[in-house]
Amino acid sequence: MIVYHIGENLEVGTELICNFKKNDSLILPFISSLETSLDSFKQLHNTSMYIRAVMRKSKLREWSNCAKWATEGIFEFIRRNEFRNAESRINTNFYYDNIELCKRLYKIDYVDSGDDPDENMSIFEIELDEFEFKKYDMSIYDDAYEFMENSEIEKAIDCARKYYSGESNKSIMEILSSKRAVVKSKLGKPI
């Protein structure tokens, strides 16, 4: 099946690696704390917010996204405990079934957010060894992320349940897959 992916420094023929950036090490402590208790999670989240403030003050902003890692921890905890057959966000790659979604996502994540995109960022056509998959609404994840920014943990947990149960606002529908995926062609810059 052909899908599309936003990435950088990929060559035709490259096989994508799940969890390429090894971000699971930033997410697993949040999952572990949720397994202990919601109070344990809140304590870790508060500690993370302090560390984030220190890092941002030290001009290490790009490493200080504790709301993202906490949100991912919540989503993985809910998936493991309530939606075991769903794909993990931690150990998958993210794809889209059309190029326009990739362009819209790029605009939201980089252009509109003010982040500085990598010069090598491109849209890639991917041959994915999967023919049946479930799509998830990224806007629900984004809502959870915003709730975590405001320490509204229970609302973020509700979002994880909505996401994995398939609720949708028909925003940017993402495909999660851990199946073999190979770059078929480089389609160029997202914008």
PDB file of C-alpha atoms in Angstrom:
ATOM      1  CA  MET A   1       0.000   0.000   0.000  1.00  0.00           C
ATOM      2  CA  ILE A   2       1.215   3.520  -0.787  1.00  0.00           C
ATOM      3  CA  VAL A   3       1.164   6.074   2.054  1.00  0.00           C
ATOM      4  CA  TYR A   4       2.947   9.368   2.693  1.00  0.00           C
ATOM      5  CA  HIS A   5       5.390  10.424   5.395  1.00  0.00           C
ATOM      6  CA  ILE A   6       7.054  13.678   6.415  1.00  0.00           C
ATOM      7  CA  GLY A   7      10.699  13.096   7.176  1.00  0.00           C
ATOM      8  CA  GLU A   8      14.228  14.269   6.668  1.00  0.00           C
ATOM      9  CA  ASN A   9      17.377  12.827   5.147  1.00  0.00           C
ATOM     10  CA  LEU A  10      15.656   9.750   3.690  1.00  0.00           C
ATOM     11  CA  GLU A  11      16.789   8.159   0.457  1.00  0.00           C
ATOM     12  CA  VAL A  12      14.838   6.039  -2.007  1.00  0.00           C
ATOM     13  CA  GLY A  13      15.068   2.414  -0.861  1.00  0.00           C
ATOM     14  CA  THR A  14      15.562   3.272   2.821  1.00  0.00           C
ATOM     15  CA  GLU A  15      13.576   1.089   5.208  1.00  0.00           C
ATOM     16  CA  LEU A  16      12.013   3.192   7.950  1.00  0.00           C
ATOM     17  CA  ILE A  17      12.853   2.278  11.535  1.00  0.00           C
ATOM     18  CA  CYS A  18      10.203   2.499  14.264  1.00  0.00           C
ATOM     19  CA  ASN A  19      11.176   4.608  17.276  1.00  0.00           C
ATOM     20  CA  PHE A  20      14.122   5.942  15.259  1.00  0.00           C
ATOM     21  CA  LYS A  21      14.824   8.768  17.715  1.00  0.00           C
ATOM     22  CA  LYS A  22      14.509   6.449  20.750  1.00  0.00           C
ATOM     23  CA  ASN A  23      12.017   8.777  22.457  1.00  0.00           C
ATOM     24  CA  ASP A  24      10.586   5.852  24.398  1.00  0.00           C
ATOM     25  CA  SER A  25      13.159   6.531  27.125  1.00  0.00           C
ATOM     26  CA  LEU A  26      11.417   9.883  27.705  1.00  0.00           C
ATOM     27  CA  ILE A  27       7.937   8.316  27.716  1.00  0.00           C
ATOM     28  CA  LEU A  28       8.426   5.131  29.767  1.00  0.00           C
ATOM     29  CA  PRO A  29       8.812   6.927  33.141  1.00  0.00           C
ATOM     30  CA  PHE A  30       5.379   8.514  32.626  1.00  0.00           C
ATOM     31  CA  ILE A  31       3.847   5.121  31.876  1.00  0.00           C
ATOM     32  CA  SER A  32       5.508   3.619  34.940  1.00  0.00           C
ATOM     33  CA  SER A  33       4.220   6.411  37.152  1.00  0.00           C
ATOM     34  CA  LEU A  34       0.660   5.901  35.831  1.00  0.00           C
ATOM     35  CA  GLU A  35       0.967   2.206  36.623  1.00  0.00           C
ATOM     36  CA  THR A  36       1.743   3.223  40.209  1.00  0.00           C
ATOM     37  CA  SER A  37      -1.009   5.834  40.613  1.00  0.00           C
ATOM     38  CA  LEU A  38      -2.449   9.025  39.208  1.00  0.00           C
ATOM     39  CA  ASP A  39      -0.824  10.909  42.115  1.00  0.00           C
ATOM     40  CA  SER A  40       2.571   9.483  41.132  1.00  0.00           C
ATOM     41  CA  PHE A  41       1.974  10.660  37.558  1.00  0.00           C
ATOM     42  CA  LYS A  42       1.003  14.150  38.769  1.00  0.00           C
ATOM     43  CA  GLN A  43       4.164  14.335  40.843  1.00  0.00           C
ATOM     44  CA  LEU A  44       6.338  13.338  37.883  1.00  0.00           C
ATOM     45  CA  HIS A  45       4.512  15.817  35.669  1.00  0.00           C
ATOM     46  CA  ASN A  46       5.109  18.644  38.180  1.00  0.00           C
ATOM     47  CA  THR A  47       8.788  17.716  38.397  1.00  0.00           C
ATOM     48  CA  SER A  48       8.987  17.673  34.603  1.00  0.00           C
ATOM     49  CA  MET A  49       7.463  21.124  34.391  1.00  0.00           C
ATOM     50  CA  TYR A  50      10.144  22.430  36.752  1.00  0.00           C
ATOM     51  CA  ILE A  51      12.895  20.791  34.696  1.00  0.00           C
ATOM     52  CA  ARG A  52      11.325  22.268  31.550  1.00  0.00           C
ATOM     53  CA  ALA A  53      11.457  25.759  33.061  1.00  0.00           C
ATOM     54  CA  VAL A  54      15.128  25.290  33.935  1.00  0.00           C
ATOM     55  CA  MET A  55      15.947  23.959  30.462  1.00  0.00           C
ATOM     56  CA  ARG A  56      14.118  26.768  28.692  1.00  0.00           C
ATOM     57  CA  LYS A  57      15.841  29.348  30.860  1.00  0.00           C
ATOM     58  CA  SER A  58      19.121  27.674  29.867  1.00  0.00           C
ATOM     59  CA  LYS A  59      18.178  27.943  26.168  1.00  0.00           C
ATOM     60  CA  LEU A  60      17.608  24.179  25.813  1.00  0.00           C
ATOM     61  CA  ARG A  61      13.988  24.631  24.727  1.00  0.00           C
ATOM     62  CA  GLU A  62      14.023  21.886  22.071  1.00  0.00           C
ATOM     63  CA  TRP A  63      14.674  19.251  24.742  1.00  0.00           C
ATOM     64  CA  SER A  64      12.102  20.465  27.213  1.00  0.00           C
ATOM     65  CA  ASN A  65       8.803  19.220  25.840  1.00  0.00           C
ATOM     66  CA  CYS A  66       7.570  17.430  28.963  1.00  0.00           C
ATOM     67  CA  ALA A  67       3.910  17.889  27.984  1.00  0.00           C
ATOM     68  CA  LYS A  68       4.554  15.839  24.847  1.00  0.00           C
ATOM     69  CA  TRP A  69       6.252  12.999  26.707  1.00  0.00           C
ATOM     70  CA  ALA A  70       3.557  12.990  29.406  1.00  0.00           C
ATOM     71  CA  THR A  71       0.842  12.932  26.732  1.00  0.00           C
ATOM     72  CA  GLU A  72       2.542  10.040  24.964  1.00  0.00           C
ATOM     73  CA  GLY A  73       2.831   8.259  28.315  1.00  0.00           C
ATOM     74  CA  ILE A  74      -0.901   8.643  28.925  1.00  0.00           C
ATOM     75  CA  PHE A  75      -1.753   7.408  25.433  1.00  0.00           C
ATOM     76  CA  GLU A  76       0.481   4.355  25.786  1.00  0.00           C
ATOM     77  CA  PHE A  77      -0.859   3.571  29.265  1.00  0.00           C
ATOM     78  CA  ILE A  78      -4.461   3.734  27.996  1.00  0.00           C
ATOM     79  CA  ARG A  79      -3.575   1.685  24.919  1.00  0.00           C
ATOM     80  CA  ARG A  80      -1.867  -1.031  26.980  1.00  0.00           C
ATOM     81  CA  ASN A  81      -4.696  -1.248  29.488  1.00  0.00           C
ATOM     82  CA  GLU A  82      -7.815  -0.614  27.408  1.00  0.00           C
ATOM     83  CA  PHE A  83      -6.968  -1.006  23.698  1.00  0.00           C
ATOM     84  CA  ARG A  84      -4.361  -3.783  23.596  1.00  0.00           C
ATOM     85  CA  ASN A  85      -4.919  -4.540  19.897  1.00  0.00           C
ATOM     86  CA  ALA A  86      -4.271  -0.954  18.818  1.00  0.00           C
ATOM     87  CA  GLU A  87      -0.882   0.128  17.499  1.00  0.00           C
ATOM     88  CA  SER A  88       1.420   1.858  19.962  1.00  0.00           C
ATOM     89  CA  ARG A  89       2.352   5.448  19.157  1.00  0.00           C
ATOM     90  CA  ILE A  90       5.793   4.767  20.652  1.00  0.00           C
ATOM     91  CA  ASN A  91       6.875   1.897  18.411  1.00  0.00           C
ATOM     92  CA  THR A  92       5.391   2.886  15.087  1.00  0.00           C
ATOM     93  CA  ASN A  93       5.868   5.301  12.270  1.00  0.00           C
ATOM     94  CA  PHE A  94       3.229   7.855  11.303  1.00  0.00           C
ATOM     95  CA  TYR A  95       1.783   7.998   7.802  1.00  0.00           C
ATOM     96  CA  TYR A  96      -0.987   9.738   5.927  1.00  0.00           C
ATOM     97  CA  ASP A  97      -3.070   8.467   3.062  1.00  0.00           C
ATOM     98  CA  ASN A  98      -2.688  11.603   0.943  1.00  0.00           C
ATOM     99  CA  ILE A  99      -0.159  14.303   0.258  1.00  0.00           C
ATOM    100  CA  GLU A 100      -2.483  17.174   1.170  1.00  0.00           C
ATOM    101  CA  LEU A 101      -2.668  15.911   4.771  1.00  0.00           C
ATOM    102  CA  CYS A 102       1.147  15.935   4.930  1.00  0.00           C
ATOM    103  CA  LYS A 103       1.249  19.511   3.703  1.00  0.00           C
ATOM    104  CA  ARG A 104      -1.414  20.593   6.188  1.00  0.00           C
ATOM    105  CA  LEU A 105       0.372  18.857   9.053  1.00  0.00           C
ATOM    106  CA  TYR A 106       3.693  20.455   8.096  1.00  0.00           C
ATOM    107  CA  LYS A 107       2.050  23.887   8.020  1.00  0.00           C
ATOM    108  CA  ILE A 108       0.477  23.358  11.461  1.00  0.00           C
ATOM    109  CA  ASP A 109       3.564  21.823  13.113  1.00  0.00           C
ATOM    110  CA  TYR A 110       6.265  24.045  11.651  1.00  0.00           C
ATOM    111  CA  VAL A 111       5.061  27.112   9.770  1.00  0.00           C
ATOM    112  CA  ASP A 112       2.183  28.154  12.046  1.00  0.00           C
ATOM    113  CA  SER A 113       3.967  27.126  15.263  1.00  0.00           C
ATOM    114  CA  GLY A 114       7.029  29.236  14.481  1.00  0.00           C
ATOM    115  CA  ASP A 115       9.381  26.260  14.802  1.00  0.00           C
ATOM    116  CA  ASP A 116      12.389  26.219  12.527  1.00  0.00           C
ATOM    117  CA  PRO A 117      11.994  23.259  10.139  1.00  0.00           C
ATOM    118  CA  ASP A 118      14.999  21.279   9.007  1.00  0.00           C
ATOM    119  CA  GLU A 119      16.116  22.206   5.500  1.00  0.00           C
ATOM    120  CA  ASN A 120      16.041  18.506   4.572  1.00  0.00           C
ATOM    121  CA  MET A 121      12.369  18.009   5.495  1.00  0.00           C
ATOM    122  CA  SER A 122      10.403  16.458   2.634  1.00  0.00           C
ATOM    123  CA  ILE A 123       7.333  14.415   1.848  1.00  0.00           C
ATOM    124  CA  PHE A 124       8.062  10.815   0.923  1.00  0.00           C
ATOM    125  CA  GLU A 125       5.990   8.221  -0.831  1.00  0.00           C
ATOM    126  CA  ILE A 126       6.227   5.008   1.198  1.00  0.00           C
ATOM    127  CA  GLU A 127       5.525   1.403   0.248  1.00  0.00           C
ATOM    128  CA  LEU A 128       3.930   0.006   3.405  1.00  0.00           C
ATOM    129  CA  ASP A 129       3.555  -3.740   3.973  1.00  0.00           C
ATOM    130  CA  GLU A 130       0.099  -3.311   5.431  1.00  0.00           C
ATOM    131  CA  PHE A 131      -3.281  -3.284   3.787  1.00  0.00           C
ATOM    132  CA  GLU A 132      -5.631  -2.956   6.744  1.00  0.00           C
ATOM    133  CA  PHE A 133      -5.063  -0.255   9.280  1.00  0.00           C
ATOM    134  CA  LYS A 134      -6.954   2.090  11.536  1.00  0.00           C
ATOM    135  CA  LYS A 135      -6.711   5.858  11.272  1.00  0.00           C
ATOM    136  CA  TYR A 136      -6.619   8.068  14.336  1.00  0.00           C
ATOM    137  CA  ASP A 137      -7.562  11.721  14.609  1.00  0.00           C
ATOM    138  CA  MET A 138      -4.530  13.812  15.388  1.00  0.00           C
ATOM    139  CA  SER A 139      -6.672  16.702  16.643  1.00  0.00           C
ATOM    140  CA  ILE A 140      -7.719  14.544  19.610  1.00  0.00           C
ATOM    141  CA  TYR A 141      -4.044  13.952  20.403  1.00  0.00           C
ATOM    142  CA  ASP A 142      -3.418  17.692  20.043  1.00  0.00           C
ATOM    143  CA  ASP A 143      -6.256  18.404  22.487  1.00  0.00           C
ATOM    144  CA  ALA A 144      -4.652  16.014  24.992  1.00  0.00           C
ATOM    145  CA  TYR A 145      -1.307  17.752  24.538  1.00  0.00           C
ATOM    146  CA  GLU A 146      -2.920  21.115  25.249  1.00  0.00           C
ATOM    147  CA  PHE A 147      -4.607  19.685  28.354  1.00  0.00           C
ATOM    148  CA  MET A 148      -1.210  18.454  29.577  1.00  0.00           C
ATOM    149  CA  GLU A 149       0.259  21.920  28.992  1.00  0.00           C
ATOM    150  CA  ASN A 150      -2.400  23.145  31.437  1.00  0.00           C
ATOM    151  CA  SER A 151      -1.984  20.168  33.824  1.00  0.00           C
ATOM    152  CA  GLU A 152      -5.507  18.943  33.075  1.00  0.00           C
ATOM    153  CA  ILE A 153      -4.480  15.295  33.335  1.00  0.00           C
ATOM    154  CA  GLU A 154      -7.921  13.699  33.549  1.00  0.00           C
ATOM    155  CA  LYS A 155      -9.005  15.499  30.353  1.00  0.00           C
ATOM    156  CA  ALA A 156      -5.866  14.234  28.588  1.00  0.00           C
ATOM    157  CA  ILE A 157      -6.721  10.700  29.721  1.00  0.00           C
ATOM    158  CA  ASP A 158     -10.236  11.102  28.265  1.00  0.00           C
ATOM    159  CA  CYS A 159      -8.675  12.199  24.960  1.00  0.00           C
ATOM    160  CA  ALA A 160      -6.545   9.043  24.843  1.00  0.00           C
ATOM    161  CA  ARG A 161      -9.687   6.942  25.205  1.00  0.00           C
ATOM    162  CA  LYS A 162     -11.427   8.915  22.438  1.00  0.00           C
ATOM    163  CA  TYR A 163      -8.407   8.604  20.156  1.00  0.00           C
ATOM    164  CA  TYR A 164      -8.070   4.835  20.498  1.00  0.00           C
ATOM    165  CA  SER A 165     -11.814   4.218  20.358  1.00  0.00           C
ATOM    166  CA  GLY A 166     -11.840   5.857  16.926  1.00  0.00           C
ATOM    167  CA  GLU A 167     -13.665   9.091  17.691  1.00  0.00           C
ATOM    168  CA  SER A 168     -12.946  11.730  15.120  1.00  0.00           C
ATOM    169  CA  ASN A 169     -13.366  15.378  14.293  1.00  0.00           C
ATOM    170  CA  LYS A 170     -12.182  14.473  10.755  1.00  0.00           C
ATOM    171  CA  SER A 171      -9.084  16.553  11.183  1.00  0.00           C
ATOM    172  CA  ILE A 172      -5.725  15.104  10.166  1.00  0.00           C
ATOM    173  CA  MET A 173      -6.171  11.355  10.236  1.00  0.00           C
ATOM    174  CA  GLU A 174      -2.897   9.591  10.950  1.00  0.00           C
ATOM    175  CA  ILE A 175      -2.006   5.986  10.278  1.00  0.00           C
ATOM    176  CA  LEU A 176       0.187   4.219  12.843  1.00  0.00           C
ATOM    177  CA  SER A 177       2.102   1.199  11.593  1.00  0.00           C
ATOM    178  CA  SER A 178       5.015  -0.910  12.748  1.00  0.00           C
ATOM    179  CA  LYS A 179       5.032  -2.917   9.513  1.00  0.00           C
ATOM    180  CA  ARG A 180       7.908  -2.853   7.035  1.00  0.00           C
ATOM    181  CA  ALA A 181       7.974   0.464   5.161  1.00  0.00           C
ATOM    182  CA  VAL A 182      10.349   1.459   2.370  1.00  0.00           C
ATOM    183  CA  VAL A 183      10.838   4.875   0.763  1.00  0.00           C
ATOM    184  CA  LYS A 184       9.581   4.614  -2.801  1.00  0.00           C
ATOM    185  CA  SER A 185      10.171   8.231  -3.844  1.00  0.00           C
ATOM    186  CA  LYS A 186      10.986  11.689  -2.534  1.00  0.00           C
ATOM    187  CA  LEU A 187       8.218  14.103  -3.468  1.00  0.00           C
ATOM    188  CA  GLY A 188       9.875  17.317  -2.336  1.00  0.00           C
ATOM    189  CA  LYS A 189       9.278  20.052   0.185  1.00  0.00           C
ATOM    190  CA  PRO A 190       5.968  20.078   2.069  1.00  0.00           C
ATOM    191  CA  ILE A 191       5.308  23.706   1.088  1.00  0.00           C
TER     192      ILE A 191
END
